[in-house]
CSV table of C-alpha atoms in Angstrom, one decimal:
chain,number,residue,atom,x,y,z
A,1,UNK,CA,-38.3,-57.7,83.6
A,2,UNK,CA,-37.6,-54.4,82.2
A,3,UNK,CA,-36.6,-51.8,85.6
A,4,UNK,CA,-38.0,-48.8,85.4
A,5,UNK,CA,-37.1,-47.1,88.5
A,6,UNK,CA,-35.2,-43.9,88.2
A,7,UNK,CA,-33.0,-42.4,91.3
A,8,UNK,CA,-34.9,-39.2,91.9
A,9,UNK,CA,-36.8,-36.7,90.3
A,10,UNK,CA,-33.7,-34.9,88.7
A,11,UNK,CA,-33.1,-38.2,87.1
A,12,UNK,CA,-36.8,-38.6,85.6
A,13,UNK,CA,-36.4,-35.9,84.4
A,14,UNK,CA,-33.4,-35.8,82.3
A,15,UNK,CA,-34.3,-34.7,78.5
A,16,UNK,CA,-36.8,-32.3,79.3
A,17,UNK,CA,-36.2,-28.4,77.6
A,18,UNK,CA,-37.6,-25.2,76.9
A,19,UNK,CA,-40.3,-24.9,74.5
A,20,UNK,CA,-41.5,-28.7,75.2
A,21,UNK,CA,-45.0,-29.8,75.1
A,22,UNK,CA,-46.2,-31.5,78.8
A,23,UNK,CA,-48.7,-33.6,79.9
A,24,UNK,CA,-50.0,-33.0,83.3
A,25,UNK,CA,-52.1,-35.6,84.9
A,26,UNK,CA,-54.8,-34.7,87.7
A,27,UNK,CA,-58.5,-32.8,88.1
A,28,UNK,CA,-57.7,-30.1,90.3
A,29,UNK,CA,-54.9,-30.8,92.6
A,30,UNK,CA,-56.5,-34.2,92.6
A,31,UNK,CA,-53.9,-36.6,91.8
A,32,UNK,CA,-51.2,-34.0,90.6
A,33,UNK,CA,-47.7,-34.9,90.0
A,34,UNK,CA,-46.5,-32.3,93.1
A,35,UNK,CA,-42.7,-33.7,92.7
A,36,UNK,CA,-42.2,-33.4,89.1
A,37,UNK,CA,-44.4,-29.7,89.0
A,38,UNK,CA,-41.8,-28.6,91.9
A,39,UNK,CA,-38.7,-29.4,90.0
A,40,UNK,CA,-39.7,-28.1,86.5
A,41,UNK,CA,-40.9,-25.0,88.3
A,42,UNK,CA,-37.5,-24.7,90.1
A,43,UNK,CA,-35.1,-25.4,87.0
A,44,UNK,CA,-34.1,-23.1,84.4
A,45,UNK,CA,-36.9,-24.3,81.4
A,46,UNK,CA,-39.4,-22.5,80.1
A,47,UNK,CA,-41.8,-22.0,77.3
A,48,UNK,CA,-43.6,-25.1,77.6
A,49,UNK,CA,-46.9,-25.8,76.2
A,50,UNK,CA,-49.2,-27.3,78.8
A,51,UNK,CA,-51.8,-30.1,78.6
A,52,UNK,CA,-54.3,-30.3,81.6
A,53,UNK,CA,-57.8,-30.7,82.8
A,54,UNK,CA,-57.1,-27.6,84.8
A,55,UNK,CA,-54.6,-24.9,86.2
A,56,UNK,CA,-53.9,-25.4,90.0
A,57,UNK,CA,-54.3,-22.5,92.2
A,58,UNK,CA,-52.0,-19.3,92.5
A,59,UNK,CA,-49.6,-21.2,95.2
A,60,UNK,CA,-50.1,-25.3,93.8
A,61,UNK,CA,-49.5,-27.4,91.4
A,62,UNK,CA,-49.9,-26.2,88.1
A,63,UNK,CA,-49.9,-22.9,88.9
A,64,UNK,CA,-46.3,-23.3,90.5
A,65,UNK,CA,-45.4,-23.5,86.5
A,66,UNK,CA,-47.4,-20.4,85.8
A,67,UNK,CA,-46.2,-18.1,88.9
A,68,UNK,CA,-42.7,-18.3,87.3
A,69,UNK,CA,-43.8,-17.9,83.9
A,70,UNK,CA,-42.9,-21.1,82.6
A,71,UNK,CA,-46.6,-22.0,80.5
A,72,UNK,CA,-46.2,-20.7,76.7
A,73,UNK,CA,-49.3,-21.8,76.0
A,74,UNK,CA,-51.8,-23.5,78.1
A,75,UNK,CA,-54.4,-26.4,76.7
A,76,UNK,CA,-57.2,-27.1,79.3
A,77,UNK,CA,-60.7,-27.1,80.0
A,78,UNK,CA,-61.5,-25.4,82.9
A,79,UNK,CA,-58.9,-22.6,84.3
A,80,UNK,CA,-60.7,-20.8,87.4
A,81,UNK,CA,-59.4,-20.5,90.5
A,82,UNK,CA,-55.7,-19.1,89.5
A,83,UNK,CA,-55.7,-15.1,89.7
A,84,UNK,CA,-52.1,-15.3,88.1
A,85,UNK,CA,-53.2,-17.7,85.4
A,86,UNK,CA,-56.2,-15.2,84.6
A,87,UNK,CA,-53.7,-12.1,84.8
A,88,UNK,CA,-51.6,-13.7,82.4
A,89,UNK,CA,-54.3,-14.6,80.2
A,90,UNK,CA,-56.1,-11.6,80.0
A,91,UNK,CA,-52.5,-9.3,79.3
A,92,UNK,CA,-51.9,-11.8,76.9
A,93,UNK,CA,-48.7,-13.2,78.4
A,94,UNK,CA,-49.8,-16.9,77.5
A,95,UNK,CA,-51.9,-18.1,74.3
A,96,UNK,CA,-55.0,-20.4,75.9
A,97,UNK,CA,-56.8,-23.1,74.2
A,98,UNK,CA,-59.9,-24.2,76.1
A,99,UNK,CA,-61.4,-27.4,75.0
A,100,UNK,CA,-64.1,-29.8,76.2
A,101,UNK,CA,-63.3,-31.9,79.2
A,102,UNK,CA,-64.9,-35.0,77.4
A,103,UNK,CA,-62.5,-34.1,74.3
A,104,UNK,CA,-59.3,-33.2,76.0
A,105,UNK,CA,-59.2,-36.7,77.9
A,106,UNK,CA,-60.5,-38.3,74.4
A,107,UNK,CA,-57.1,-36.5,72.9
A,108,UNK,CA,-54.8,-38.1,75.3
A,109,UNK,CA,-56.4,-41.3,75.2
A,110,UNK,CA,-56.1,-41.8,71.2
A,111,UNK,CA,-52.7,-40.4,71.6
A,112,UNK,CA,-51.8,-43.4,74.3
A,113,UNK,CA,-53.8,-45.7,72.1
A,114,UNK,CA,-52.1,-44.7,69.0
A,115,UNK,CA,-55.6,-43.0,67.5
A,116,UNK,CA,-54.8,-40.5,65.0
A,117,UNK,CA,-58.0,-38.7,65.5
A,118,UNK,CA,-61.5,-39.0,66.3
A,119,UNK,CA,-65.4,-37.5,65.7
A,120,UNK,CA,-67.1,-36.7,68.7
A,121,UNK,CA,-70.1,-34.7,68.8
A,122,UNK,CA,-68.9,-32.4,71.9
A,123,UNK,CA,-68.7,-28.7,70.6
A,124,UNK,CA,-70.6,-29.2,66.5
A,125,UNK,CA,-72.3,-25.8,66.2
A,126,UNK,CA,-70.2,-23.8,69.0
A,127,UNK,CA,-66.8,-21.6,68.2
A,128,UNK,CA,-64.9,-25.1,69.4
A,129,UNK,CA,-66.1,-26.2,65.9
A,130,UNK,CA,-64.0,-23.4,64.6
A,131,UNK,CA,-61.9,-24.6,60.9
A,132,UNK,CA,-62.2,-28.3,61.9
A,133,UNK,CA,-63.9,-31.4,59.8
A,134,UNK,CA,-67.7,-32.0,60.4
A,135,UNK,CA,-69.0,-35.5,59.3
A,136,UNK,CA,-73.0,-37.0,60.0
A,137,UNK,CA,-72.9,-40.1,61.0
A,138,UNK,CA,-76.4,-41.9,62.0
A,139,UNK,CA,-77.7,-38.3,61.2
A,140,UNK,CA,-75.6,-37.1,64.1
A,141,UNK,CA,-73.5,-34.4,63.6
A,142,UNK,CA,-69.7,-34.9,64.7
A,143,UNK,CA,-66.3,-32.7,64.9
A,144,UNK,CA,-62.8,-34.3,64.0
A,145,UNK,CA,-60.5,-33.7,66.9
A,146,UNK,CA,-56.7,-35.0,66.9
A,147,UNK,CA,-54.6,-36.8,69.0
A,148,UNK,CA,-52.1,-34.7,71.5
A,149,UNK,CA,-48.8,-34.9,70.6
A,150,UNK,CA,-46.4,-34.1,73.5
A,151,UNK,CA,-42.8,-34.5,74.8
A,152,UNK,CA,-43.4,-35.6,78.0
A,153,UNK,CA,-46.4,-37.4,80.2
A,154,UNK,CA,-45.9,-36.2,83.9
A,155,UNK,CA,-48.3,-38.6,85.8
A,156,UNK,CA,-49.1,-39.5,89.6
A,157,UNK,CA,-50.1,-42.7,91.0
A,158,UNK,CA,-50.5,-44.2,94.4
A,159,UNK,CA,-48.7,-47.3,94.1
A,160,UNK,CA,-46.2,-48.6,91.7
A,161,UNK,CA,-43.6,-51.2,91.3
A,162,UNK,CA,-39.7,-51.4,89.9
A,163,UNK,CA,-41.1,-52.5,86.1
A,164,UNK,CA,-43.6,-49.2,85.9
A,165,UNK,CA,-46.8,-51.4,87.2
A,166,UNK,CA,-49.6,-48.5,88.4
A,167,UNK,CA,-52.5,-48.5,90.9
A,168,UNK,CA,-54.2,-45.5,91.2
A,169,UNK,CA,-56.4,-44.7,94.2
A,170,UNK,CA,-60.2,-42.6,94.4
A,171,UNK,CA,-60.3,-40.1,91.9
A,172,UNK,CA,-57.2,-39.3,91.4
A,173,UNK,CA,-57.1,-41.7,88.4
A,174,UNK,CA,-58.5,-38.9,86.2
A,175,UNK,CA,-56.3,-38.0,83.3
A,176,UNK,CA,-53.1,-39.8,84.8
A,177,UNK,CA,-54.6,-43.1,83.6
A,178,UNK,CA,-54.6,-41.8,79.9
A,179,UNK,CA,-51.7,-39.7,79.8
A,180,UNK,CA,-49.9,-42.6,80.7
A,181,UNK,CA,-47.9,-43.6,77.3
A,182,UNK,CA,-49.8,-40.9,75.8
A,183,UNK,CA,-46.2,-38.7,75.4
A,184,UNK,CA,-42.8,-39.5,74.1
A,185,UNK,CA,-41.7,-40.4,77.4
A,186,UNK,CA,-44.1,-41.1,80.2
A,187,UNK,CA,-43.0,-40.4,84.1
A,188,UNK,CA,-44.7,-41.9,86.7
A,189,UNK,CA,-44.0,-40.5,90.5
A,190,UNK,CA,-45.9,-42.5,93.2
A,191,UNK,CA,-46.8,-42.4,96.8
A,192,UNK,CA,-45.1,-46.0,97.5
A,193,UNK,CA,-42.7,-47.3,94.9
A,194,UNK,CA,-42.4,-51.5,95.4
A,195,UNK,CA,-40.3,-53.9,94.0
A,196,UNK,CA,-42.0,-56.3,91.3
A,197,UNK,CA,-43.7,-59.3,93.1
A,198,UNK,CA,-45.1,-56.9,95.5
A,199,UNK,CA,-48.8,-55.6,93.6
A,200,UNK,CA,-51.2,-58.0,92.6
A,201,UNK,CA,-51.1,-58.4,88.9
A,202,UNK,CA,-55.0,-58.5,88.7
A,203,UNK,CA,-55.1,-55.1,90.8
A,204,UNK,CA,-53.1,-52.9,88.2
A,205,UNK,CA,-54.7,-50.0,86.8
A,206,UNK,CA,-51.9,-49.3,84.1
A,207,UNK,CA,-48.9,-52.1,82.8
A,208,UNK,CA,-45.5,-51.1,83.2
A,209,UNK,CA,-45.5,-50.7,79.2
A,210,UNK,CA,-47.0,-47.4,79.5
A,211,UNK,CA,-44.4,-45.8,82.0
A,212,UNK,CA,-40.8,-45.4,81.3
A,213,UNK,CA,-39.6,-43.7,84.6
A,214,UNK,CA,-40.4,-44.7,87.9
A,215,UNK,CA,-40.1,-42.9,91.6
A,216,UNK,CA,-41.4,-42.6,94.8
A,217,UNK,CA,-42.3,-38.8,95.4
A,218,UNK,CA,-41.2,-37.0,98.5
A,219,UNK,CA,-43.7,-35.6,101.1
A,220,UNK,CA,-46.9,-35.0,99.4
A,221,UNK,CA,-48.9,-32.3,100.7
A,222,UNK,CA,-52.1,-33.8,99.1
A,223,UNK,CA,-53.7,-30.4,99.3
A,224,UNK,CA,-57.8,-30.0,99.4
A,225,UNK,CA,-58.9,-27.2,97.2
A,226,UNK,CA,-62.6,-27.3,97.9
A,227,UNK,CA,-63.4,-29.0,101.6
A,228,UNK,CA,-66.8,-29.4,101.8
A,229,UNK,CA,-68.7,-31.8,104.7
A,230,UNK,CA,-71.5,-33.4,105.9
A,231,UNK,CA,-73.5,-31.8,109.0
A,232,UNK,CA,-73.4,-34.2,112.0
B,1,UNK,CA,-95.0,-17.4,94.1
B,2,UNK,CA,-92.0,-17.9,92.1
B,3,UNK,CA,-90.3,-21.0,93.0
B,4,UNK,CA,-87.2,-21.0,95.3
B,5,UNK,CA,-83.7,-22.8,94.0
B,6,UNK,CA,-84.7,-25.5,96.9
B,7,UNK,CA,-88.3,-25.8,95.1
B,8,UNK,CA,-86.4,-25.6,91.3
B,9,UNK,CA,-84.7,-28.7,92.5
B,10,UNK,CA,-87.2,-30.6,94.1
B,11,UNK,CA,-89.3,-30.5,90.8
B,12,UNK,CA,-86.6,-31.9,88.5
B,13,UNK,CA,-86.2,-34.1,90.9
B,14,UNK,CA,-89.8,-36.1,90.0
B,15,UNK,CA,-88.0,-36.6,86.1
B,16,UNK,CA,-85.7,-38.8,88.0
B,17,UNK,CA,-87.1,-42.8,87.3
B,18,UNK,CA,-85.8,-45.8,88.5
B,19,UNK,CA,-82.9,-47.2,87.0
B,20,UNK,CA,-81.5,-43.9,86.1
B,21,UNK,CA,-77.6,-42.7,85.9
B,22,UNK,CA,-77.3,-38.8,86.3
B,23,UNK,CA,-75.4,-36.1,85.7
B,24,UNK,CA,-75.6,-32.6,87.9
B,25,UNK,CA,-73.6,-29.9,87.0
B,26,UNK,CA,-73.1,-27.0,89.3
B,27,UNK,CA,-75.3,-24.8,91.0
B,28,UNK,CA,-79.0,-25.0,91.0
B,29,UNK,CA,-78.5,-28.9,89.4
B,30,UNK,CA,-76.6,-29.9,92.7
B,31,UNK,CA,-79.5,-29.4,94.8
B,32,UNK,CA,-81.2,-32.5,92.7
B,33,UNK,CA,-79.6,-35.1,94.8
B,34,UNK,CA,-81.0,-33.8,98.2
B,35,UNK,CA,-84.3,-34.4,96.8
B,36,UNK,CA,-84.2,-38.1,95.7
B,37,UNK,CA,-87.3,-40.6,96.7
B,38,UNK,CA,-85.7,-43.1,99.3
B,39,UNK,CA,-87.3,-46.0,97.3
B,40,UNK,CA,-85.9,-44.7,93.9
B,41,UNK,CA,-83.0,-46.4,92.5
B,42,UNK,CA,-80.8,-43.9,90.7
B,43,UNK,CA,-77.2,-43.2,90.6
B,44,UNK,CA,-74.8,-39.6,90.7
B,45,UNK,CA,-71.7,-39.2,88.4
B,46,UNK,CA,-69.2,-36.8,88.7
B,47,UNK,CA,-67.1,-36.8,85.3
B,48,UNK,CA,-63.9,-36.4,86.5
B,49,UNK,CA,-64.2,-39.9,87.5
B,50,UNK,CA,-66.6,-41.5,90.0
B,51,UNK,CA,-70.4,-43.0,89.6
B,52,UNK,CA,-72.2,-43.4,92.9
B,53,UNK,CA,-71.5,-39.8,94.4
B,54,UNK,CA,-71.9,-40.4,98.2
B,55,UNK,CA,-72.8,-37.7,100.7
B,56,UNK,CA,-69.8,-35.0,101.7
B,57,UNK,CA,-67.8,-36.5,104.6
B,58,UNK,CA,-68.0,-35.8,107.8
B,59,UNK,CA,-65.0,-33.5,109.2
B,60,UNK,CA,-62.2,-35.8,109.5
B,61,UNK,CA,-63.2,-38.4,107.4
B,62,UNK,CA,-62.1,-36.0,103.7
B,63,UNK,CA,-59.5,-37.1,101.7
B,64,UNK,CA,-57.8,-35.6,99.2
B,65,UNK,CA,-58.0,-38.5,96.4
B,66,UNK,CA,-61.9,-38.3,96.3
B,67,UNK,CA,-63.1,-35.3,95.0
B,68,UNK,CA,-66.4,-34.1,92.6
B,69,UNK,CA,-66.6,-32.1,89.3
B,70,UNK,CA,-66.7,-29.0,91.6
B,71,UNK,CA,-63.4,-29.9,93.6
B,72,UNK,CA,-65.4,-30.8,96.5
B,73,UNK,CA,-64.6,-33.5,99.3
B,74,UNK,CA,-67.3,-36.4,98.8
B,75,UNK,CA,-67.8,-39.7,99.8
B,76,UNK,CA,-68.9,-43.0,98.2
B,77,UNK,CA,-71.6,-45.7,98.5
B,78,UNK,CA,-71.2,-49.4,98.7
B,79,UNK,CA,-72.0,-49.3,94.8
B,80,UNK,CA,-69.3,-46.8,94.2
B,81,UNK,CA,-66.8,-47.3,91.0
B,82,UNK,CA,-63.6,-45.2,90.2
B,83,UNK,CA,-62.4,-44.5,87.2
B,84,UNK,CA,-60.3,-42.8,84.3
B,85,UNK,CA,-61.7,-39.0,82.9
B,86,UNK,CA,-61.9,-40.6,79.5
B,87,UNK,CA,-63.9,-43.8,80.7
B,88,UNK,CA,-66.1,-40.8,82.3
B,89,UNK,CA,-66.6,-39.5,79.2
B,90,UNK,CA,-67.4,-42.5,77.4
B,91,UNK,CA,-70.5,-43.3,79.9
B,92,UNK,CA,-72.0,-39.5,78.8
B,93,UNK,CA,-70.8,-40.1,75.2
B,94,UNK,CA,-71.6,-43.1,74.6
B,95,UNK,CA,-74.9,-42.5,76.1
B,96,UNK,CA,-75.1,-45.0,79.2
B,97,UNK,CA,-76.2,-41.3,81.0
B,98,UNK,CA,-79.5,-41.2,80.9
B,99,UNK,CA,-80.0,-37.5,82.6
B,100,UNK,CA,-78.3,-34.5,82.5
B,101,UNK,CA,-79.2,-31.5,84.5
B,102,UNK,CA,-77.5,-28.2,84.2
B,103,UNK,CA,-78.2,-24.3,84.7
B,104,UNK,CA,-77.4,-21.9,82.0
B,105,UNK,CA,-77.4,-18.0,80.9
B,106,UNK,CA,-79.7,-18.7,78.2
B,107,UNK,CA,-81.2,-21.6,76.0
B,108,UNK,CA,-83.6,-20.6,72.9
B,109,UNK,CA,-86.7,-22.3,71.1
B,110,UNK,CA,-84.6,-24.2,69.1
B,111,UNK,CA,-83.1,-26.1,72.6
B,112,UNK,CA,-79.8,-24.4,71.6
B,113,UNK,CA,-78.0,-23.4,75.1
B,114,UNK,CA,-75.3,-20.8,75.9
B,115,UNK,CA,-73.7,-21.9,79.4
B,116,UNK,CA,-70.0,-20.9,79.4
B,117,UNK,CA,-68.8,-17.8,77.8
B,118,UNK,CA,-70.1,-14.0,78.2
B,119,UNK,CA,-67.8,-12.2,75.5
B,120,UNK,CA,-65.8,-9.3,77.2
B,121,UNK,CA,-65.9,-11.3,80.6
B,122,UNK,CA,-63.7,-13.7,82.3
B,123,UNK,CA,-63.6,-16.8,80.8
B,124,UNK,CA,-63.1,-19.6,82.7
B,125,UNK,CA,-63.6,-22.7,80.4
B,126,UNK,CA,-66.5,-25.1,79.5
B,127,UNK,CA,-65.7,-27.9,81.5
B,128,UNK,CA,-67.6,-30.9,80.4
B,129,UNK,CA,-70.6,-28.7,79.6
B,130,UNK,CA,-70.4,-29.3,76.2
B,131,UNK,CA,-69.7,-33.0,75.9
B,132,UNK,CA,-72.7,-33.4,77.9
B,133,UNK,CA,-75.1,-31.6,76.4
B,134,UNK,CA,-74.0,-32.8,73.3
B,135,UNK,CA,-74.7,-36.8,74.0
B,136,UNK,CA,-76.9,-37.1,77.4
B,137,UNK,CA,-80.3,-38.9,76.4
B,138,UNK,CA,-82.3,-36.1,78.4
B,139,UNK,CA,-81.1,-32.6,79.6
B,140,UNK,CA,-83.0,-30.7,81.8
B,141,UNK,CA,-81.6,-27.3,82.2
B,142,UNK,CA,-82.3,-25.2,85.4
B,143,UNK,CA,-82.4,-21.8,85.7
B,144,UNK,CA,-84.0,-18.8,86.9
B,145,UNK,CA,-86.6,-17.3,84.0
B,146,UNK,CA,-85.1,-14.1,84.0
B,147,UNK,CA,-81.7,-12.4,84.5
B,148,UNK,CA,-81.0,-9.3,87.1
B,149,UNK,CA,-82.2,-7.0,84.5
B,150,UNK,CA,-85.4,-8.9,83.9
B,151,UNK,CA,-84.3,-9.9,80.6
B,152,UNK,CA,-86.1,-13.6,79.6
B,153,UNK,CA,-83.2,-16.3,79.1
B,154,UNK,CA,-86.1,-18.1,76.9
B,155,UNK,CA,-85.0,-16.7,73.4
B,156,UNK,CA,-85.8,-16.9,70.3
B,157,UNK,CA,-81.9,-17.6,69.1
B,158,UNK,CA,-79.5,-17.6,71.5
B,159,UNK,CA,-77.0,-14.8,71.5
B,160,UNK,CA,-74.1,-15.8,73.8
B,161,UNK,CA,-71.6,-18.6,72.3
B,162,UNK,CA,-73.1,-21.7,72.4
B,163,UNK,CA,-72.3,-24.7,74.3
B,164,UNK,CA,-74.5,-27.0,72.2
B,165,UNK,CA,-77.3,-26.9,69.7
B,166,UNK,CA,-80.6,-28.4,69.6
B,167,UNK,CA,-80.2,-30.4,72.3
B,168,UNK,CA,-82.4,-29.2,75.6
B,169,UNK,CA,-85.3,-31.4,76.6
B,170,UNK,CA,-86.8,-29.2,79.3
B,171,UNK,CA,-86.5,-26.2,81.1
B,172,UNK,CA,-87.3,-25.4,84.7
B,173,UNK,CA,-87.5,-21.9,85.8
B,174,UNK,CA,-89.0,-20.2,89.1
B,175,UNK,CA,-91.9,-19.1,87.3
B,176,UNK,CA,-92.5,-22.6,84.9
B,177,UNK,CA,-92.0,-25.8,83.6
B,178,UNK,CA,-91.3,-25.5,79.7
B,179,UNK,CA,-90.9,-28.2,77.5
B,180,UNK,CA,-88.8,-27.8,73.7
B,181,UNK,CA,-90.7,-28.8,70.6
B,182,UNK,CA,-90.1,-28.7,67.2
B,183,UNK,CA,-92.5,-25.8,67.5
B,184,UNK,CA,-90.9,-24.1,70.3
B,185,UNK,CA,-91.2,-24.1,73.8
B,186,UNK,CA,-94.2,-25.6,75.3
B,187,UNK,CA,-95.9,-24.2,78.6
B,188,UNK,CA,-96.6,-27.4,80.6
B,189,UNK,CA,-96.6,-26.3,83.9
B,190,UNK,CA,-97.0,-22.9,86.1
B,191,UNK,CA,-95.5,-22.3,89.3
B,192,UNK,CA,-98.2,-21.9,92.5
B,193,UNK,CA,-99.9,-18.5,91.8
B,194,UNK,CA,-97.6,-17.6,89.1
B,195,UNK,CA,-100.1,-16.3,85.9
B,196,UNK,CA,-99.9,-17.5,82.7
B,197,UNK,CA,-99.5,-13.7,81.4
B,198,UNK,CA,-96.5,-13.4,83.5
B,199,UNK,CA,-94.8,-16.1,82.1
B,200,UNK,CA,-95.6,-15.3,78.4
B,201,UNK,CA,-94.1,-11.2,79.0
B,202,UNK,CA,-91.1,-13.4,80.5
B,203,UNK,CA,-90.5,-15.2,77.6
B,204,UNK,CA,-88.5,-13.9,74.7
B,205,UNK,CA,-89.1,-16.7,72.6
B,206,UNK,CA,-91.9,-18.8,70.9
B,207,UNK,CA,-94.4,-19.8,74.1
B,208,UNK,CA,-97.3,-22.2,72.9
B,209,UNK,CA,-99.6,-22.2,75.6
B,210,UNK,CA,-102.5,-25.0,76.1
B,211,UNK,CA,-105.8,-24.2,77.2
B,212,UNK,CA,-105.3,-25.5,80.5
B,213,UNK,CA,-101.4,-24.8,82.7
B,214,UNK,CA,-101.5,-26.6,85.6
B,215,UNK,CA,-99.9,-25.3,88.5
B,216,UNK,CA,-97.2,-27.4,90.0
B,217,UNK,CA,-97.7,-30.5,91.9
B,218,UNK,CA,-95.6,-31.2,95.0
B,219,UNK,CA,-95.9,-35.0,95.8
């Protein structure tokens, strides 16, 4: 078996610099990697270019990176709910390239699968079109979109085992499923790290192939953004 | 009497047929799934990664790995299935979605709609707007007929960035039920009370009107 498992998060880390192009997995703060966000937010990078569904909140997860002004540019597809992020958008403080949902996850995908680029119909005829390729196929009209192409993969998962094995859990699969191995080096950090032997080979989500760091994160706060219930 | 959100709702609701997956976006669209025939067979999905959207939980029972599209708490079914954003995607792309309903600022005679981006105003992202409108089999957009100023969001060209073009099926508003032709939109249906005249000065765009509207049916 090939071992995965990295020490800590200072460890999973090692590589990682200014100016660098991230993947962040999650849908919210869904299924974020809170570890990894903590200690890039706390070290002395900065300038990164960001890739994510979203932008946390003003106090969580993504937005940890943009309170201390670490996100050069940020690629995402839906960025409400941060009052810093939008401060720093509208003075101009950080470049921001919105894209659709369906498109961004297509992106990271081919990039994981080795796709160059792809057509998909999402955004013909709207500014998203903007100075790319349009082709018809079927009488349908398509956009070319490219593969990301990014430094690191920063992903969460709820279980995982010594040679990189993943299980996700709910929706918190999202984007970390297909940033996985999407990025020159993928890190996974999980709720409950196992040795191999331990996870049911028919129950993985993602093969250890995709992930090249492994560790068991440190008390996840798991925090709600929207709670919403049922009357009794 | 115009028709409430509630009654907006419960009218798109009667597109829904057996067998059907379905998309709601926010807003208005949400509503849909309160309104659902017990005996119908149809299934929710919330693209960030879940078909079979259950009820919200009851307090105590949220957790924090099951959310919607909206960030919200929810719950599954027994016929529930998790899965990646891209897979998501793949089900509206690739066209397994048979239903899409959405609200929007405007959507013109052509079935172009503008649903994301008012220029000089806070932007805040598409979402999956546009990857849905731009593959779902049917989209239904709801929407009030008018904005605050009593402007009509039927138009002739839409003239806020677009999410997608050509692509609206149907349109229902508190006043109507419009479909899109090739020769614009098509007065099918009139809310209780609400005159035809009213909905024609409402409309900015191309109205073709039969002889005969009839008013809503609730069944």
């Amino acid at each position: 078996m090939i071992r995965k498992t990295v020490a800590d998060v200072s460890v999973a880390l090692e590589g990682i610099q200014s100016g660098m192009t991230l993947m962040l997995g999650g849908f919210g703060l869904c299924g974020i990697p809170e570890n990894l966000i903590k200690a890039i937010a706390s070290s002395p990078f900065k300038d990164f270019t960001c890739i994510s569904a979203n932008v946390g909140t003003d106090d969580f997860g993504l937005g940890l990176l943009i309170k201390e002004k670490k996100v050069k540019t940020m690629i995402g597809s839906y960025v409400g709910e941060n009052s810093e992020f939008e401060r720093q958008m509208l003075a101009n403080e950080m470049e921001v390239i919105l894209t659709p949902m369906g498109t961004l996850a297509e992106k990271c995908r081919a990039a994981q699968m080795g796709i160059p680029a792809f057509y998909t119909p999402a955004g013909f005829g709207t500014e998203v079109a903007q100075n790319k390729e349009v082709r018809t196929f079927h009488s349908k009209n398509y956009i070319l979109e490219e593969a990301y192409q990014a430094d690191f993969s920063l992903i969460k998962a709820w279980k995982g085992d010594s040679a990189g094995n993943l299980i996700f859990r709910g929706t918190a699969k999202n984007f970390n499923a297909i940033m996985s191995g999407a990025a020159t080096i993928t890190v996974a950090e999980v709720e409950e790290l196992v040795e191999v032997g331990e996870l049911d080979p028919n129950q993985i989500h993602t093969p250890g192939i995709f992930v090249d760091r492994i560790f068991q994160g440190a008390s996840y706060e798991k925090k709600i953004e929207k709670l919403t219930f049922s009357n009794p | 009497m115009p028709l409430t959100k509630e009654e907006i709702a419960k009218r798109i609701a009667q597109e829904l047929h057996h067998g059907y997956y379905v998309n709601l976006g926010i807003g208005i669209p949400t509503l849909v799934a309160n309104f659902v025939p017990q005996a119908l067979q149809v299934e929710f999905q919330s693209e960030n990664g879940l078909l079979g959207v259950g009820p919200f939980p009851m307090k105590g029972a949220e957790d924090a790995d099951l959310i919607n599209a909206s960030k919200e708490t929810v719950g599954t079914l027994p016929s529930s299935s998790f899965f990646d954003t891209a897979t998501s995607f793949g089900m509206i792309r690739g066209r397994h979605i048979h239903l899409t309903v959405l609200g929007a600022m405007q959507v013109d005679q052509e079935g172009d709609i503008a649903n994301w981006k008012i220029p000089g105003k806070l932007v805040k992202g598409m979402g999956g707007a546009m990857d849905l409108v731009a593959s779902a089999k049917k989209i239904i957009v709801a929407m009030m007929h008018t904005d605050r100023k009593g402007n009509s969001k039927l138009k002739v060209k839409c003239t806020l960035p677009l999410t997608g073009v050509g692509c609206v099926n149907q349109i229902v508003t508190d006043l109507a039920v419009i479909e899109i032709t090739p020769q614009g939109f098509c007065l099918k249906e009139r809310a209780s009370g609400v005159e035809v005249d009213q909905i024609i000065r409402a409309t900015e765009g191309k109205l073709i009107v039969p002889d005969i509207v009839p008013e809503i049916q609730w069944v």
